[in-house]
Amino acid sequence: MPSTATPDRAARELDVGALITDGTHHIGGEWVPAKNGETIDVINPATREVLLRVPRGGPEDIDAAALAAADAFPAWRDTNPMVRADLLYRWAELLREHQRELDIIERMEVGRPHWGPSPLPRMIIYIAGMVDKVAGKTLPTARPGLLGMTLREPYGVVGSIVPWNAPAHLMAHDVAPAIGAGNTIVVKPAEDAPLSCLFLAKLAAEAGIPPGVVNVVTGYGGEAGAALPAHPLVRRMSFTGSPETGTKIMEACAKNRIPLHLELGGKSPQIVLRDADLTKAVPAIVRSITLNTGQVCAAGSRLLAPPELKKELIGAISDAFAKVRIGPWYEDVQMGPLISAKQEERVLGYLDIGREEGAEIVTGGHKLTGDRFDRGYFVAPTIFDGVRPDMRIAQEEIFGPVLSVIDYADEDEALAIANGTRYGLTATVWTTDVNRAVRLAKGVQAGHVYINTPGSFGVIGAPWGGTKGSGFGRTMSADIVEEYTLIKTVVIDGDA
Ligand code: NAD
């Protein structure tokens, strides 16, 4: 019988416990509790209700997962790449079939609104298409009897540590190319939002990806997380998260002498030039800082405005902020709560810092209160005007819906301000002058520069990653599966 429930009501009634086994990791194809028996409550940030419990894993659980991954590795490495690709296609198909559940789980744990159809299946299909094309080369030789070649081989067990802001997407970013290349993987999701990662692992198992190829160990960063890059069986790491934790992961990888792919934060500039089309720029700037409640590494959190446009820009953005529908994930909203009490404290703390530094709050600047907000971590979208480039609110990643407006006099100064932070993830330029667009595209220090567009949406295979303090390495590039392999040189002397 068709359900008579409204979509929102049906969403709230989704039985997450039935989709993901309560209180278990996914290790070696089994759903197992933490060895210490402890659990962590996963909270809905809009209501503070407990959604589910997950294991509070520790080094002993990471050890069990690394052993399971190592056991699974030889057979997986030797599996025909076409079969590995088929299994990724099947995983993508299941994600497509279950995208409603995946969307609801992630919305509940992160507190974000519905974002439309998930790009994940398409991304995995794109990656699966590379799997049977990874190949070595033959090398030129000095004599006919000599054969020189390179083989491309997987690393073995690889590790991935995932943050909470887009967990399923960021997990799949790492898992699909890693296992496509023949590696096996241990994933440590964020303690605040591990449910969608467990659901992805469940669908991977249902797709027929063999036990031990994808393992998920939940737990706190300082416990389960710290044990992963230090584990002797782990041969490569991938980390997405904060710069502070990134430094710790680098240190652990250096001690373990393993390579690392690092995706960190950003303080991305939105550079509005005098000739910009504000009808395009304003909605994109608003979306960039309110999407996922500003908890996006690429959030355009610094607005670089020329004096003659600043008043108009701030007025238009303030008006748009006032219209942003804010509320719990199951309503028709554009912006949800912050993920946790800790994150709320961080954002409110930066609002105080900005005031103390002498910046002026134009709109927002406070926690939202009232019936719909009292139980969740809701903060109003905020604009700070009069921000100097050296202020902390212009330099540090706030990771909330807070826009810092900085004046500049000319293009050279705009570029200097844009490049004047330790970060270098993305930058957006709004201009109708193609010469300026070219100069800024080349001059900005960032992994991505967007001109008159809020991102690389619609571009297929755009490599993702930063420069400077935003990390190194690229995901989603056209050779990402190859990056999960090592080169072995083989020389055969046929004259011997
Ligand atoms: P975080 O560094 O606190 O946590 C990220 C992950 O690291 C979590 O799984 C956490 O449990 C784990 N962790 C924490 N301490 C650890 C330790 N000592 N050893 C090992 N693991 C540890 O970051 P967060 O608050 O979850 O995420 C927000 C940050 O992530 C922001 O800075 C954001 O910009 C960044 N981010 C970057 C990208 C990107 O693609 N560049 C994407 C999303 C988020």
Coordinates of C-alpha atoms and ligand atoms in Angstrom, one line a residue:
M1 CA 0.0 0.0 0.0
P2 CA 1.4 3.4 -0.8
S3 CA 2.4 5.5 2.2
T4 CA 0.1 8.3 3.2
A5 CA 2.8 10.0 5.1
T6 CA 4.2 13.3 3.9
P7 CA 7.8 13.2 2.7
D8 CA 9.0 15.0 5.8
R9 CA 7.1 12.7 8.1
A10 CA 8.3 9.6 6.2
A11 CA 11.8 10.9 6.5
R12 CA 11.5 11.4 10.3
E13 CA 10.2 7.9 10.6
L14 CA 13.1 6.3 8.8
D15 CA 14.4 3.5 11.1
V16 CA 18.1 4.2 11.0
G17 CA 18.8 1.4 13.4
A18 CA 17.3 -1.1 10.8
L19 CA 19.6 0.3 8.1
I20 CA 22.7 0.3 10.2
T21 CA 23.4 -2.2 12.9
D22 CA 23.3 -0.3 16.2
G23 CA 26.7 0.0 18.0
T24 CA 28.9 -1.9 15.6
H25 CA 32.0 -1.3 13.4
H26 CA 32.3 -3.0 10.0
I27 CA 35.4 -5.2 10.1
G28 CA 36.3 -8.1 7.9
G29 CA 32.7 -8.2 6.6
E30 CA 31.3 -8.6 10.2
W31 CA 29.3 -6.1 12.2
V32 CA 31.2 -6.0 15.5
P33 CA 31.1 -3.9 18.7
A34 CA 34.1 -2.1 20.1
K35 CA 36.5 -4.4 21.9
N36 CA 36.1 -2.2 25.0
G37 CA 32.3 -2.5 24.7
E38 CA 31.9 1.3 24.8
T39 CA 29.7 3.4 22.6
I40 CA 29.3 7.1 21.5
D41 CA 25.9 8.7 21.0
V42 CA 25.3 10.2 17.6
I43 CA 23.1 13.3 18.0
N44 CA 20.7 15.0 15.7
P45 CA 22.1 18.6 15.9
A46 CA 18.6 20.1 15.3
T47 CA 17.0 18.5 18.3
R48 CA 19.9 16.9 20.3
E49 CA 18.0 13.6 20.1
V50 CA 20.2 10.5 20.0
L51 CA 20.0 9.0 16.6
L52 CA 22.0 5.9 17.2
R53 CA 25.0 4.6 19.1
V54 CA 28.3 3.7 17.4
P55 CA 31.3 2.0 18.9
R56 CA 33.9 4.0 20.7
G57 CA 36.7 2.3 18.9
G58 CA 40.3 2.3 20.0
P59 CA 43.7 1.1 18.8
E60 CA 42.7 -2.5 19.3
D61 CA 39.7 -2.1 16.8
I62 CA 42.0 -0.3 14.3
D63 CA 44.4 -3.2 14.7
A64 CA 41.6 -5.8 14.0
A65 CA 40.5 -3.8 10.9
A66 CA 44.0 -3.4 9.5
L67 CA 44.5 -7.2 10.0
A68 CA 41.2 -7.9 8.2
A69 CA 42.2 -5.5 5.4
A70 CA 45.6 -7.2 5.1
D71 CA 44.0 -10.6 4.9
A72 CA 41.7 -9.5 2.2
F73 CA 44.4 -7.7 0.2
P74 CA 46.2 -10.5 -1.8
A75 CA 42.9 -11.9 -3.3
W76 CA 41.6 -8.4 -4.0
R77 CA 44.8 -7.2 -5.6
D78 CA 44.7 -10.3 -7.9
T79 CA 41.1 -9.9 -8.8
N80 CA 40.6 -9.0 -12.5
P81 CA 40.4 -5.2 -12.6
M82 CA 37.3 -5.5 -14.8
V83 CA 35.6 -7.4 -12.0
R84 CA 36.7 -4.8 -9.5
A85 CA 35.2 -2.2 -11.8
D86 CA 32.0 -4.2 -12.1
L87 CA 31.7 -4.2 -8.3
L88 CA 32.2 -0.5 -8.1
Y89 CA 29.4 -0.1 -10.7
R90 CA 27.2 -2.3 -8.6
W91 CA 28.0 -0.2 -5.5
A92 CA 27.1 2.9 -7.4
E93 CA 23.8 1.3 -8.6
L94 CA 22.9 0.4 -5.0
L95 CA 23.7 4.0 -3.9
R96 CA 21.4 5.2 -6.5
E97 CA 18.6 2.8 -5.4
H98 CA 19.1 3.8 -1.8
Q99 CA 19.9 7.5 -2.2
R100 CA 16.8 8.6 -0.3
E101 CA 17.9 6.6 2.8
L102 CA 21.5 7.9 2.4
D103 CA 20.3 11.4 2.0
I104 CA 18.1 11.2 5.1
I105 CA 20.8 9.6 7.2
E106 CA 23.4 12.3 6.3
R107 CA 20.8 15.1 6.8
M108 CA 19.9 13.8 10.2
E109 CA 23.5 13.4 11.4
V110 CA 24.9 16.6 9.8
G111 CA 21.8 18.7 10.2
R112 CA 21.8 19.8 6.6
P113 CA 18.9 20.3 4.2
H114 CA 18.1 18.2 1.2
W115 CA 20.6 18.9 -1.6
G116 CA 18.9 17.2 -4.5
P117 CA 20.1 14.0 -6.2
S118 CA 23.3 12.7 -4.9
P119 CA 26.4 13.1 -7.1
L120 CA 28.0 10.0 -5.5
P121 CA 26.8 7.3 -7.9
R122 CA 28.0 9.3 -10.8
M123 CA 31.3 9.9 -9.1
I124 CA 31.9 6.2 -8.4
I125 CA 30.9 5.3 -12.0
Y126 CA 33.5 7.8 -13.3
I127 CA 36.1 6.3 -11.1
A128 CA 35.1 2.7 -12.0
G129 CA 35.8 3.6 -15.6
M130 CA 39.5 4.2 -14.8
V131 CA 40.0 0.9 -13.0
D132 CA 40.8 -1.3 -16.0
K133 CA 42.9 1.4 -17.7
V134 CA 45.7 1.6 -15.1
A135 CA 48.8 0.1 -16.7
G136 CA 52.6 0.3 -16.6
K137 CA 54.9 1.2 -19.5
T138 CA 57.7 -0.4 -21.5
L139 CA 60.9 1.5 -21.3
P140 CA 63.5 2.3 -24.0
T141 CA 66.5 0.0 -23.6
A142 CA 70.2 0.1 -24.8
R143 CA 70.2 -3.3 -26.4
P144 CA 67.6 -5.6 -28.1
G145 CA 67.9 -8.4 -25.6
L146 CA 66.9 -6.2 -22.6
L147 CA 63.3 -5.5 -21.6
G148 CA 62.5 -2.7 -19.2
M149 CA 59.1 -2.0 -17.9
T150 CA 57.1 -0.5 -15.1
L151 CA 54.2 -2.2 -13.2
R152 CA 51.5 -0.3 -11.4
E153 CA 50.8 -2.1 -8.1
P154 CA 48.4 -1.2 -5.2
Y155 CA 50.0 -0.1 -1.9
G156 CA 48.2 -2.7 0.3
V157 CA 46.2 -1.5 3.2
V158 CA 45.4 2.2 3.1
G159 CA 43.7 4.4 5.7
S160 CA 41.2 7.2 5.4
I161 CA 40.1 9.7 8.1
V162 CA 36.9 11.6 7.2
P163 CA 35.4 14.7 8.7
W164 CA 31.7 15.3 9.6
N165 CA 30.6 17.9 7.1
A166 CA 30.0 15.8 4.0
P167 CA 30.9 12.3 5.3
A168 CA 29.5 10.0 2.7
H169 CA 30.9 12.0 -0.2
L170 CA 34.4 12.3 1.4
M171 CA 34.5 8.7 2.3
A172 CA 33.6 7.6 -1.3
H173 CA 36.2 10.0 -2.6
D174 CA 38.9 7.9 -0.9
V175 CA 37.3 4.4 -1.0
A176 CA 36.4 4.2 -4.7
P177 CA 39.8 4.9 -6.2
A178 CA 41.7 3.1 -3.4
I179 CA 39.8 -0.2 -3.8
G180 CA 39.5 0.3 -7.6
A181 CA 43.3 0.2 -7.7
G182 CA 43.3 -3.1 -5.7
N183 CA 44.0 -1.7 -2.2
T184 CA 42.0 -2.5 0.8
I185 CA 40.9 0.2 3.2
V186 CA 40.2 1.1 6.8
V187 CA 38.0 4.2 7.2
K188 CA 37.7 6.2 10.4
P189 CA 34.6 8.5 10.1
A190 CA 34.1 11.5 12.4
E191 CA 32.5 10.8 15.8
D192 CA 29.8 13.4 15.1
A193 CA 28.6 11.9 11.8
P194 CA 29.6 8.3 11.2
L195 CA 26.2 6.8 10.2
S196 CA 26.3 7.6 6.5
C197 CA 29.8 6.0 6.3
L198 CA 28.5 2.8 7.9
F199 CA 25.6 2.8 5.5
L200 CA 28.1 3.1 2.6
A201 CA 30.0 0.2 3.9
K202 CA 26.8 -1.8 4.2
L203 CA 25.9 -1.1 0.6
A204 CA 29.5 -2.0 -0.5
A205 CA 29.1 -5.4 1.1
E206 CA 25.7 -5.8 -0.5
A207 CA 27.3 -5.0 -3.9
G208 CA 29.5 -8.0 -3.4
I209 CA 32.7 -6.2 -2.6
P210 CA 34.5 -9.0 -0.6
P211 CA 34.8 -8.9 3.2
G212 CA 37.8 -7.0 4.5
V213 CA 38.1 -4.8 1.4
V214 CA 36.1 -1.9 3.0
N215 CA 36.3 -1.6 6.8
V216 CA 34.8 1.1 9.0
V217 CA 36.0 1.7 12.5
T218 CA 34.1 4.5 14.4
G219 CA 35.5 6.4 17.4
Y220 CA 37.1 9.5 18.6
G221 CA 40.0 11.1 16.7
G222 CA 42.5 10.9 19.5
E223 CA 41.7 7.2 20.1
A224 CA 40.8 5.2 16.9
G225 CA 41.9 8.1 14.6
A226 CA 45.4 8.5 16.0
A227 CA 46.0 4.7 15.8
L228 CA 45.3 4.5 12.0
P229 CA 48.2 6.4 10.5
A230 CA 50.5 4.9 13.1
H231 CA 49.6 1.3 12.3
P232 CA 52.4 -0.7 10.8
L233 CA 50.2 -2.4 8.2
V234 CA 48.9 0.9 6.8
R235 CA 50.9 1.8 3.7
R236 CA 49.2 5.1 2.6
M237 CA 46.9 7.6 4.3
S238 CA 44.3 10.1 3.3
F239 CA 43.1 12.7 5.7
T240 CA 40.4 15.4 5.3
G241 CA 39.9 17.6 8.3
S242 CA 41.3 20.6 10.2
P243 CA 44.8 21.9 9.8
E244 CA 45.6 21.1 13.5
T245 CA 44.7 17.5 13.1
G246 CA 46.3 17.4 9.7
T247 CA 49.7 18.3 11.3
K248 CA 49.3 15.4 13.8
I249 CA 48.5 13.0 10.9
M250 CA 51.6 14.3 9.0
E251 CA 53.7 13.6 12.1
A252 CA 52.3 10.1 12.4
C253 CA 52.8 9.4 8.7
A254 CA 56.4 10.7 8.9
K255 CA 57.1 8.2 11.8
N256 CA 55.4 5.4 9.8
R257 CA 57.2 6.6 6.6
I258 CA 54.1 6.4 4.5
P259 CA 52.7 8.9 2.0
L260 CA 49.8 11.1 2.8
H261 CA 47.1 12.9 0.9
L262 CA 46.0 15.9 2.9
E263 CA 42.7 17.9 2.4
L264 CA 42.5 20.7 5.0
G265 CA 40.4 23.9 5.5
G266 CA 40.2 27.2 3.7
K267 CA 39.5 30.9 4.1
S268 CA 38.3 31.3 0.5
P269 CA 38.0 34.9 -0.9
Q270 CA 35.1 36.1 -3.0
I271 CA 36.7 38.9 -5.0
V272 CA 34.2 41.3 -6.4
L273 CA 35.6 43.6 -9.0
R274 CA 34.1 47.0 -9.9
D275 CA 32.7 45.6 -13.2
A276 CA 31.1 42.5 -11.6
D277 CA 27.5 41.5 -12.4
L278 CA 26.0 41.6 -8.9
T279 CA 22.9 39.8 -10.0
K280 CA 25.1 36.7 -10.4
A281 CA 27.5 37.4 -7.6
V282 CA 25.1 38.1 -4.7
P283 CA 23.1 34.8 -4.8
A284 CA 26.3 32.8 -5.2
I285 CA 28.0 34.6 -2.3
V286 CA 25.0 34.0 -0.1
R287 CA 24.9 30.3 -1.0
S288 CA 28.6 29.9 -0.6
I289 CA 28.5 31.0 3.1
T290 CA 25.1 29.5 4.1
L291 CA 25.5 26.1 2.4
N292 CA 25.8 23.4 5.1
T293 CA 25.6 26.4 7.6
G294 CA 29.0 27.6 6.4
Q295 CA 30.6 24.3 7.4
V296 CA 32.2 23.8 4.0
C297 CA 36.0 23.8 3.5
A298 CA 35.5 25.9 0.3
A299 CA 33.0 28.4 1.9
G300 CA 33.6 31.9 0.5
S301 CA 34.1 33.4 3.9
R302 CA 36.0 36.6 2.9
L303 CA 34.2 39.1 0.7
L304 CA 36.7 41.5 -0.9
A305 CA 34.7 44.5 -2.0
P306 CA 35.6 47.7 -3.8
P307 CA 34.4 50.9 -1.9
E308 CA 32.0 52.0 -4.6
L309 CA 30.1 48.7 -4.5
K310 CA 30.4 47.8 -0.9
K311 CA 27.2 49.4 0.4
E312 CA 25.1 47.9 -2.4
L313 CA 26.7 44.4 -1.9
I314 CA 26.2 44.4 1.8
G315 CA 22.6 45.5 1.5
A316 CA 21.8 42.9 -1.1
I317 CA 23.5 40.1 0.9
S318 CA 21.8 41.2 4.2
D319 CA 18.4 41.2 2.4
A320 CA 19.1 37.7 1.1
F321 CA 20.3 36.5 4.5
A322 CA 17.0 37.6 6.0
K323 CA 15.2 35.3 3.5
V324 CA 17.2 32.2 4.1
R325 CA 14.8 29.6 5.5
I326 CA 16.5 28.1 8.6
G327 CA 15.3 25.1 10.6
P328 CA 15.6 21.4 11.3
W329 CA 16.6 19.1 8.5
Y330 CA 13.1 17.6 8.0
E331 CA 11.5 20.9 7.1
D332 CA 11.8 22.7 3.7
V333 CA 14.8 24.7 4.8
Q334 CA 18.0 26.1 3.1
M335 CA 20.1 26.2 6.2
G336 CA 20.2 23.9 9.2
P337 CA 22.0 23.9 12.6
L338 CA 25.7 23.7 13.3
I339 CA 26.8 20.1 13.9
S340 CA 27.5 20.2 17.6
A341 CA 27.7 22.2 20.8
K342 CA 31.5 22.4 20.3
Q343 CA 31.0 23.9 16.8
E344 CA 28.4 26.3 18.1
E345 CA 30.8 27.5 20.8
R346 CA 33.5 27.9 18.2
V347 CA 31.3 30.1 15.9
L348 CA 29.9 32.2 18.8
G349 CA 33.5 32.6 20.0
Y350 CA 34.6 34.0 16.7
L351 CA 31.6 36.4 16.8
D352 CA 33.0 37.7 20.1
I353 CA 36.5 37.9 18.7
G354 CA 35.3 39.9 15.7
R355 CA 33.6 42.4 17.9
E356 CA 36.6 42.7 20.1
E357 CA 38.8 43.2 17.1
G358 CA 36.7 46.2 16.1
A359 CA 34.7 44.8 13.2
E360 CA 31.1 45.8 12.9
I361 CA 28.2 43.3 12.8
V362 CA 25.8 44.4 10.0
T363 CA 23.4 41.5 10.4
G364 CA 23.2 38.3 12.5
G365 CA 25.9 37.9 15.2
H366 CA 23.8 35.8 17.6
K367 CA 22.4 32.4 18.4
L368 CA 18.8 31.8 17.1
T369 CA 16.2 31.3 19.8
G370 CA 12.6 30.4 19.9
D371 CA 10.6 27.1 19.6
R372 CA 12.1 25.7 16.5
F373 CA 15.7 26.6 17.5
D374 CA 16.0 26.1 21.2
R375 CA 17.0 22.5 21.2
G376 CA 19.5 22.8 18.3
Y377 CA 22.7 24.6 17.5
F378 CA 21.3 27.4 15.3
V379 CA 23.3 30.6 14.6
A380 CA 22.1 33.5 12.4
P381 CA 23.9 34.2 9.1
T382 CA 26.3 37.0 10.0
I383 CA 28.1 39.8 8.1
F384 CA 31.1 41.6 9.6
D385 CA 32.0 44.9 8.0
G386 CA 35.1 46.9 8.6
V387 CA 37.3 43.8 8.7
R388 CA 41.0 44.3 8.3
P389 CA 43.0 41.6 6.6
D390 CA 45.1 40.9 9.7
M391 CA 42.1 40.3 12.0
R392 CA 41.6 36.8 13.2
I393 CA 38.1 36.7 11.6
A394 CA 39.9 37.4 8.2
Q395 CA 42.6 34.9 8.8
E396 CA 41.1 31.9 10.6
E397 CA 38.6 29.4 9.4
I398 CA 35.4 29.9 11.4
F399 CA 33.4 27.1 9.8
G400 CA 30.0 28.8 10.3
P401 CA 27.7 31.2 8.4
V402 CA 30.0 34.2 9.0
L403 CA 31.1 36.5 6.2
S404 CA 34.0 38.9 6.7
V405 CA 33.9 42.0 4.4
I406 CA 37.3 43.5 3.6
D407 CA 37.8 46.7 1.5
Y408 CA 40.4 46.9 -1.2
A409 CA 41.6 49.9 -3.3
D410 CA 42.8 48.3 -6.5
E411 CA 43.3 44.9 -8.2
D412 CA 46.8 44.5 -6.8
E413 CA 45.6 45.1 -3.3
A414 CA 42.7 42.6 -3.8
L415 CA 45.2 40.0 -4.9
A416 CA 47.5 40.6 -2.0
I417 CA 44.6 40.3 0.5
A418 CA 43.3 37.2 -1.3
N419 CA 46.7 35.6 -1.0
G420 CA 47.4 36.9 2.5
T421 CA 46.3 33.9 4.6
R422 CA 47.9 30.6 5.3
Y423 CA 45.2 28.9 3.2
G424 CA 44.8 28.2 -0.5
L425 CA 41.8 26.1 -1.3
T426 CA 39.5 28.0 -3.5
A427 CA 38.9 31.6 -4.7
T428 CA 36.1 33.1 -6.7
V429 CA 36.3 36.2 -8.8
W430 CA 33.4 38.2 -10.1
T431 CA 34.2 40.3 -13.1
T432 CA 33.0 41.0 -16.7
D433 CA 36.5 42.0 -17.9
V434 CA 38.3 39.0 -19.4
N435 CA 41.7 40.5 -19.0
R436 CA 41.2 40.9 -15.2
A437 CA 39.8 37.4 -15.1
V438 CA 42.9 36.0 -16.7
R439 CA 45.2 38.1 -14.4
L440 CA 43.5 37.0 -11.2
A441 CA 43.1 33.3 -12.3
K442 CA 46.9 33.2 -12.6
G443 CA 47.7 35.4 -9.6
V444 CA 45.5 33.8 -7.0
Q445 CA 47.2 31.1 -4.8
A446 CA 44.6 28.4 -4.6
G447 CA 43.9 24.9 -5.8
H448 CA 40.8 26.2 -7.6
V449 CA 39.8 29.6 -9.1
Y450 CA 36.2 30.1 -10.2
I451 CA 35.4 33.1 -12.4
N452 CA 31.8 34.1 -12.4
T453 CA 30.7 30.7 -11.1
P454 CA 30.3 29.4 -7.6
G455 CA 32.3 26.2 -8.2
S456 CA 33.3 23.5 -10.6
F457 CA 29.7 22.2 -10.9
G458 CA 29.1 20.6 -14.2
V459 CA 32.9 20.1 -14.9
I460 CA 33.7 16.5 -15.0
G461 CA 37.0 15.3 -13.5
A462 CA 38.0 18.6 -11.9
P463 CA 40.8 17.7 -9.6
W464 CA 40.0 18.7 -6.0
G465 CA 42.6 19.9 -3.5
G466 CA 44.4 22.9 -2.1
T467 CA 47.8 24.5 -1.8
K468 CA 49.7 26.2 1.0
G469 CA 48.0 25.4 4.4
S470 CA 45.0 23.8 2.7
G471 CA 46.9 20.6 2.1
F472 CA 48.4 18.8 -0.9
G473 CA 47.4 16.1 -3.4
R474 CA 44.3 16.0 -5.6
T475 CA 41.2 13.8 -5.6
M476 CA 38.7 13.3 -8.4
S477 CA 41.4 13.8 -11.1
A478 CA 41.3 11.7 -14.3
D479 CA 44.3 9.7 -13.0
I480 CA 43.1 9.3 -9.4
V481 CA 43.0 5.4 -9.5
E482 CA 46.6 5.4 -10.7
E483 CA 47.6 7.6 -7.8
Y484 CA 46.6 4.8 -5.5
T485 CA 49.3 2.6 -7.1
L486 CA 53.1 2.4 -6.8
I487 CA 55.5 2.0 -9.7
K488 CA 57.7 -1.1 -9.7
T489 CA 60.5 -1.2 -12.3
V490 CA 61.1 -4.6 -13.9
V491 CA 64.2 -5.3 -16.0
I492 CA 64.6 -8.7 -17.8
D493 CA 67.8 -9.6 -19.5
G494 CA 66.9 -11.9 -22.3
D495 CA 70.6 -12.3 -23.3
A496 CA 71.6 -13.8 -20.0
Ligands
NAD1 P1 38.9 17.4 12.6 O1 40.3 17.6 12.2 O2 38.6 17.8 14.0 O3 38.4 15.9 12.4 C1 38.5 15.3 11.2 C2 38.7 13.8 11.5 O4 39.9 13.6 12.1 C3 37.6 13.2 12.3 O5 37.3 11.9 11.9 C4 38.3 13.1 13.7 O6 37.8 12.1 14.5 C5 39.7 12.8 13.3 N1 40.7 13.2 14.3 C6 40.7 14.2 15.2 N2 41.8 14.2 15.9 C7 42.6 13.2 15.5 C8 43.9 12.7 15.8 N3 44.6 13.3 16.8 N4 44.4 11.7 15.1 C9 43.7 11.2 14.1 N5 42.4 11.6 13.7 C10 41.9 12.6 14.4 O7 38.1 18.3 11.6 P2 36.5 18.4 11.6 O8 36.2 19.4 12.6 O9 35.9 17.1 11.6 O10 36.3 18.9 10.1 C11 36.3 20.2 9.7 C12 37.6 20.5 9.0 O11 37.7 19.8 7.8 C13 37.6 22.0 8.5 O12 38.9 22.6 8.8 C14 37.3 21.8 7.0 O13 37.8 22.9 6.3 C15 38.0 20.6 6.7 N6 37.5 19.9 5.5 C16 38.3 20.0 4.3 C17 37.8 19.5 3.2 C18 38.6 19.5 1.9 O14 38.2 18.9 0.9 N7 39.7 20.3 1.8 C19 36.5 18.9 3.1 C20 35.8 18.8 4.3 C21 36.3 19.4 5.5

